[in-house]
XYZ file of C-alpha atoms in Angstrom:
384
model
C -0.372 -0.130 0.094
C 2.795 2.436 1.011
C 4.816 1.601 -2.344
C 1.370 2.055 -4.024
C 0.670 5.410 -2.667
C 4.444 6.475 -3.581
C 3.972 5.640 -7.468
C 0.237 7.639 -7.268
C 1.995 10.846 -5.611
C 5.096 10.285 -8.072
C 2.769 10.481 -11.160
C 1.080 13.397 -9.677
C 4.135 15.248 -8.986
C 5.739 14.721 -12.437
C 4.796 17.761 -13.938
C 6.712 19.917 -10.605
C 9.690 17.480 -10.749
C 11.646 19.734 -12.898
C 11.145 22.954 -11.068
C 12.245 21.375 -7.937
C 15.880 22.253 -6.628
C 18.150 18.959 -6.433
C 20.396 20.375 -3.820
C 18.980 21.807 -0.886
C 19.410 26.009 -0.276
C 21.387 26.780 2.672
C 22.530 29.878 4.134
C 26.161 30.448 3.613
C 27.188 33.541 5.332
C 29.802 35.962 2.973
C 30.920 39.641 3.102
C 28.998 41.666 0.545
C 31.253 44.844 -0.672
C 28.826 47.957 -0.462
C 29.586 48.430 -4.585
C 28.069 45.061 -5.466
C 24.843 45.496 -3.661
C 21.587 47.759 -4.191
C 20.795 47.422 -0.844
C 20.076 45.289 2.230
C 16.986 43.655 4.129
C 16.765 43.197 8.049
C 14.767 40.316 8.722
C 13.364 38.933 11.930
C 12.664 35.544 12.077
C 10.014 33.479 14.596
C 10.017 29.696 14.100
C 8.943 26.308 14.943
C 11.607 24.711 13.236
C 14.258 22.622 15.083
C 17.340 24.400 15.451
C 20.513 22.781 13.373
C 24.011 23.689 12.659
C 25.591 26.349 9.730
C 24.596 26.652 7.618
C 21.404 25.154 7.982
C 20.302 26.843 11.200
C 17.017 25.429 11.401
C 15.629 22.302 9.871
C 12.588 20.851 8.644
C 11.583 19.290 11.916
C 9.275 20.367 14.463
C 9.874 21.901 18.022
C 7.369 22.606 20.710
C 8.505 26.400 21.322
C 9.170 29.392 19.260
C 13.008 30.241 18.243
C 14.023 33.549 17.046
C 16.815 35.341 14.804
C 17.918 38.274 13.177
C 19.200 37.772 9.628
C 20.583 40.367 7.288
C 20.309 39.792 3.289
C 21.898 41.962 0.610
C 19.973 42.459 -2.758
C 22.634 42.356 -5.649
C 23.079 45.573 -7.834
C 22.019 44.282 -10.770
C 18.838 42.971 -9.246
C 15.524 42.812 -11.637
C 11.903 43.447 -9.846
C 10.463 40.017 -9.389
C 13.691 37.853 -9.741
C 15.174 36.169 -7.045
C 18.828 35.791 -8.258
C 20.361 32.788 -6.237
C 23.367 30.783 -7.395
C 23.126 26.944 -8.094
C 24.965 26.193 -5.269
C 27.444 27.683 -2.553
C 27.491 31.514 -1.437
C 27.166 32.935 -4.657
C 28.484 36.320 -5.959
C 27.084 39.236 -4.200
C 26.802 41.542 -6.975
C 24.765 38.863 -8.769
C 23.022 36.996 -6.130
C 21.096 37.797 -2.758
C 23.360 36.928 -0.275
C 22.997 36.199 3.284
C 26.053 38.386 5.454
C 24.727 38.043 9.245
C 22.734 35.747 11.158
C 22.155 35.897 15.102
C 19.837 33.540 17.181
C 18.141 35.656 19.511
C 16.070 34.806 23.041
C 12.814 35.935 23.115
C 13.653 39.019 25.531
C 16.388 40.257 23.457
C 13.957 39.951 20.340
C 11.256 41.762 21.658
C 13.907 44.599 23.011
C 15.723 44.967 19.309
C 12.098 44.631 17.210
C 11.038 47.481 19.726
C 13.702 49.577 19.201
C 13.786 49.207 15.158
C 9.955 50.327 15.030
C 10.713 53.616 17.375
C 13.892 54.349 15.532
C 11.176 54.592 12.347
C 9.264 57.526 11.070
C 5.725 57.238 12.512
C 4.567 56.151 9.035
C 7.048 53.480 8.804
C 6.592 51.611 12.029
C 4.397 48.644 10.731
C 5.410 45.029 10.724
C 4.751 42.831 7.760
C 4.391 38.909 8.824
C 5.489 36.605 5.926
C 4.220 33.098 5.861
C 5.528 30.688 3.244
C 4.270 27.730 1.707
C 4.800 24.117 0.994
C 8.159 22.442 -0.024
C 10.370 25.522 1.500
C 13.015 25.039 3.627
C 14.285 28.196 6.058
C 16.909 29.453 3.526
C 14.195 29.327 0.700
C 11.556 31.147 2.722
C 14.291 34.096 3.908
C 15.439 34.751 0.419
C 11.945 34.785 -0.830
C 10.934 37.341 1.923
C 13.747 39.574 1.014
C 12.872 39.777 -2.412
C 9.197 40.889 -1.455
C 10.404 43.574 1.042
C 12.929 45.232 -1.267
C 10.851 44.861 -4.669
C 7.338 46.199 -2.823
C 9.721 49.062 -1.324
C 8.044 48.024 2.449
C 9.997 50.212 4.967
C 8.436 48.578 8.709
C 9.868 45.966 9.703
C 9.553 42.117 8.224
C 9.160 39.363 10.477
C 9.522 36.076 8.973
C 7.242 32.932 10.335
C 8.552 29.951 9.342
C 7.104 26.756 10.008
C 8.806 23.127 9.428
C 8.327 22.366 6.010
C 10.610 19.909 4.894
C 11.470 21.423 1.765
C 10.955 17.981 -0.224
C 8.443 17.558 -3.134
C 7.314 14.055 -1.460
C 6.898 15.697 1.830
C 3.374 17.362 1.173
C 1.319 15.227 3.766
C 3.745 15.906 6.449
C 4.334 19.803 5.422
C 0.651 20.170 5.876
C 0.404 18.808 9.267
C 3.548 20.820 10.147
C 1.477 24.054 9.436
C -1.222 22.796 11.479
C 1.151 22.238 14.369
C 1.928 25.903 13.848
C -1.098 27.249 14.724
C -0.926 28.077 18.436
C 2.746 29.109 17.562
C 1.767 31.935 15.166
C -0.687 33.037 17.613
C 1.515 33.974 19.972
C 3.837 35.582 17.868
C 1.159 37.672 16.498
C -0.239 38.538 19.728
C 3.611 38.887 20.686
C 3.773 41.560 17.937
C 1.203 43.676 18.496
C 1.169 43.602 22.468
C 4.945 43.893 23.128
C 6.441 45.611 20.337
C 3.588 48.076 19.591
C 3.806 48.515 15.891
C 1.415 51.069 14.097
C -0.583 48.348 12.271
C 0.327 44.432 11.611
C 0.131 43.247 7.975
C -0.150 39.228 6.947
C 1.351 38.065 3.422
C 0.864 34.436 3.527
C 1.555 31.596 0.570
C 0.330 28.458 -0.495
C 0.278 26.065 2.192
C 1.310 29.049 4.524
C -2.596 30.493 4.026
C -4.350 27.382 5.571
C -1.978 27.811 8.750
C -2.699 31.392 8.730
C -6.227 31.162 8.247
C -6.688 28.604 11.180
C -4.578 30.797 13.314
C -7.103 33.769 12.536
C -9.929 31.323 13.263
C -8.765 30.399 16.822
C -7.949 34.006 17.368
C -11.097 35.056 16.499
C -12.931 32.366 18.744
C -11.146 33.429 21.548
C -12.504 36.821 21.338
C -9.784 38.679 19.840
C -9.325 38.399 16.185
C -8.362 41.871 15.270
C -5.245 41.311 17.915
C -6.086 44.444 19.702
C -7.011 46.326 16.628
C -3.847 46.031 15.197
C -4.520 43.789 12.422
C -4.917 45.580 9.218
C -4.536 43.284 5.654
C -4.528 39.956 5.434
C -3.284 38.672 1.789
C -3.525 35.434 0.811
C -1.509 34.469 -2.463
C -1.811 31.347 -4.239
C -3.817 29.807 -1.614
C -3.701 26.012 -1.201
C -6.747 25.826 0.973
C -9.973 23.488 0.168
C -12.731 26.073 -1.284
C -15.332 24.780 1.238
C -13.259 24.780 3.899
C -12.357 28.339 3.195
C -15.770 29.434 3.457
C -16.411 27.514 6.429
C -13.053 29.161 8.472
C -14.711 32.824 7.103
C -17.717 32.252 8.950
C -15.749 32.596 12.367
C -12.860 34.723 10.918
C -15.418 37.699 9.818
C -13.077 40.186 8.574
C -11.996 40.978 5.013
C -9.368 39.472 3.258
C -7.684 39.575 -0.114
C -6.865 36.873 -2.027
C -4.784 36.601 -5.094
C -5.553 33.776 -7.803
C -4.683 32.428 -11.137
C -6.623 29.795 -12.622
C -3.210 28.388 -14.425
C -1.652 27.769 -10.963
C 0.008 24.279 -11.861
C 0.973 23.312 -8.164
C -2.625 23.656 -7.377
C -3.798 21.903 -9.933
C -1.672 19.107 -8.497
C -2.948 19.890 -4.993
C -6.481 19.471 -6.243
C -5.981 16.333 -7.522
C -4.390 15.121 -4.474
C -7.035 16.454 -2.542
C -10.023 14.458 -3.967
C -10.397 16.982 -6.965
C -11.513 19.418 -4.718
C -11.024 23.247 -6.013
C -8.615 25.337 -4.140
C -9.228 28.849 -2.909
C -6.127 30.041 -5.005
C -7.191 28.535 -8.502
C -10.806 29.722 -8.326
C -11.795 31.051 -12.090
C -13.265 34.283 -13.333
C -15.896 32.591 -15.182
C -17.066 31.053 -11.681
C -19.189 33.924 -11.039
C -21.323 32.073 -8.307
C -18.230 31.417 -6.424
C -16.907 34.621 -6.671
C -20.434 36.427 -5.740
C -20.508 34.085 -2.733
C -16.925 34.964 -1.477
C -17.556 38.838 -2.009
C -20.572 38.392 0.617
C -18.283 37.155 3.359
C -15.679 40.169 2.883
C -13.111 38.297 0.129
C -11.501 40.504 -2.202
C -10.323 38.595 -5.263
C -7.793 39.611 -7.244
C -7.151 37.589 -10.787
C -3.387 37.096 -11.799
C -4.340 34.324 -14.500
C -3.254 37.073 -17.158
C -0.140 37.704 -15.942
C 3.247 36.366 -16.684
C 5.692 34.563 -14.289
C 9.192 33.505 -14.342
C 8.395 29.983 -13.168
C 6.778 26.988 -15.325
C 4.567 26.471 -12.217
C 2.651 30.102 -12.050
C 2.533 29.654 -8.479
C 4.685 32.455 -7.021
C 3.214 35.539 -9.147
C 2.697 37.650 -6.067
C 6.126 37.741 -5.847
C 8.157 37.065 -9.084
C 5.731 39.623 -11.171
C 7.054 43.176 -10.391
C 3.662 44.879 -11.124
C 2.149 42.646 -8.646
C 4.564 42.888 -5.729
C 4.717 46.672 -6.292
C 1.199 46.717 -6.160
C 1.432 44.806 -3.024
C 4.194 47.441 -1.350
C 1.872 50.530 -3.143
C -1.558 49.275 -1.224
C 0.578 48.841 2.304
C 2.165 52.197 1.989
C -1.698 53.969 1.323
C -2.446 53.149 5.030
C -5.640 52.021 3.871
C -5.489 48.502 3.433
C -5.467 46.442 -0.061
C -8.918 46.539 -0.520
C -10.805 47.380 -3.471
C -13.850 49.019 -3.181
C -14.106 51.289 -6.355
C -13.766 49.136 -9.560
C -16.748 46.829 -10.709
C -16.525 43.114 -11.221
C -14.431 42.801 -14.347
C -12.368 45.460 -14.094
C -8.744 45.409 -14.839
C -6.226 47.462 -12.812
C -4.916 49.494 -15.868
C -8.404 50.503 -16.610
C -9.261 52.187 -13.434
C -7.736 55.810 -14.311
C -4.381 54.069 -14.365
C -4.484 52.745 -10.901
C -5.709 51.111 -7.899
C -9.098 52.355 -6.564
C -8.730 52.290 -2.573
C -11.295 51.326 0.094
C -12.462 55.191 0.412
C -12.914 55.384 -3.525
C -9.778 57.200 -3.918
C -7.874 56.650 -6.978
C -4.160 55.997 -6.129
C -1.519 56.612 -8.786
C 0.281 53.630 -10.052
C 3.596 53.956 -12.194
C 2.520 50.496 -13.799
C -0.535 48.934 -15.202
C -0.872 45.410 -15.353
C -3.357 42.417 -16.832
C -4.753 41.990 -13.192
C -8.280 41.647 -13.181
C -10.490 42.263 -10.027
C -12.971 39.830 -9.615
C -14.677 41.207 -6.613
C -14.160 44.197 -4.210
C -15.375 43.014 -0.907
C -17.104 44.836 1.673
């Protein structure tokens, strides 16, 4: 039976195998001369991964306590927005690749004090925290580098916090990863409450990707059940990119969460097509089609804002990371975070494209925010 299951999974994974990295990525620390870099991203880390030796630092195994760290990653001078320039192996060339230059493990008290200092030294309009929750098949290094690229390309000026849960970073570890996501719910909630209670940001935003969205949604659900789903009024945007969540399950969760969320979907997401077949041919939220107007209307009634990226080109063959690999989309995320009105879309009508709405995005109060880019991004629902 086990062998039959393995053959079944391998058959489903065959289209994804070419996109897999043969050698697990690690964080090899090296120096980056200032002349070689376009900038530096400082990231705080909270994780349920088991601590490991260098250069892994945190493995794919689980541990029943949060660990913390601070990580510095430089951006190569010739970086192109939307691309994540990494070497095939080794530390790479700082002028050509994202490079980890410093990592420090921290205990709870020092990390709270450190993040609080980072917030207080910023101008009042830059005291927000962005929490990133990565997806399936992602090890610690992969999550850190991707988040650094998102922070830099979006122009986010607040404090970035990576919540990294124990994904093994292996294609065949899908069931293990999913259980690890559920395992991490209490820890993510504790981390979010620590940020809003002990650190005191202006606002807190959450960006979750793929399987990280079910971890995020389950956390928000249990927070709502406890009576404080807004985290003291500090939680602002919740953005779900390519969510690997059963559509029926999502609707049930939203009955309890009862807050607006923004969902980036793409009907050509090949990774979610695999997930759909693996999960009994049930539609994944991140692959909702613009043609399914009944589903979109039902989601809109629950406060869901759907942004269709199906026509957006992607660097990878899986079309699963358009939120980060499309320069236009990642810049859109950053622009909306800077507006302090959230990423809501109250003005456009069903089917409008961002390039058709006066050259910009309509904010939650109906004012048009001018963008320097336009894109084939369709707003399928505006939320409440």
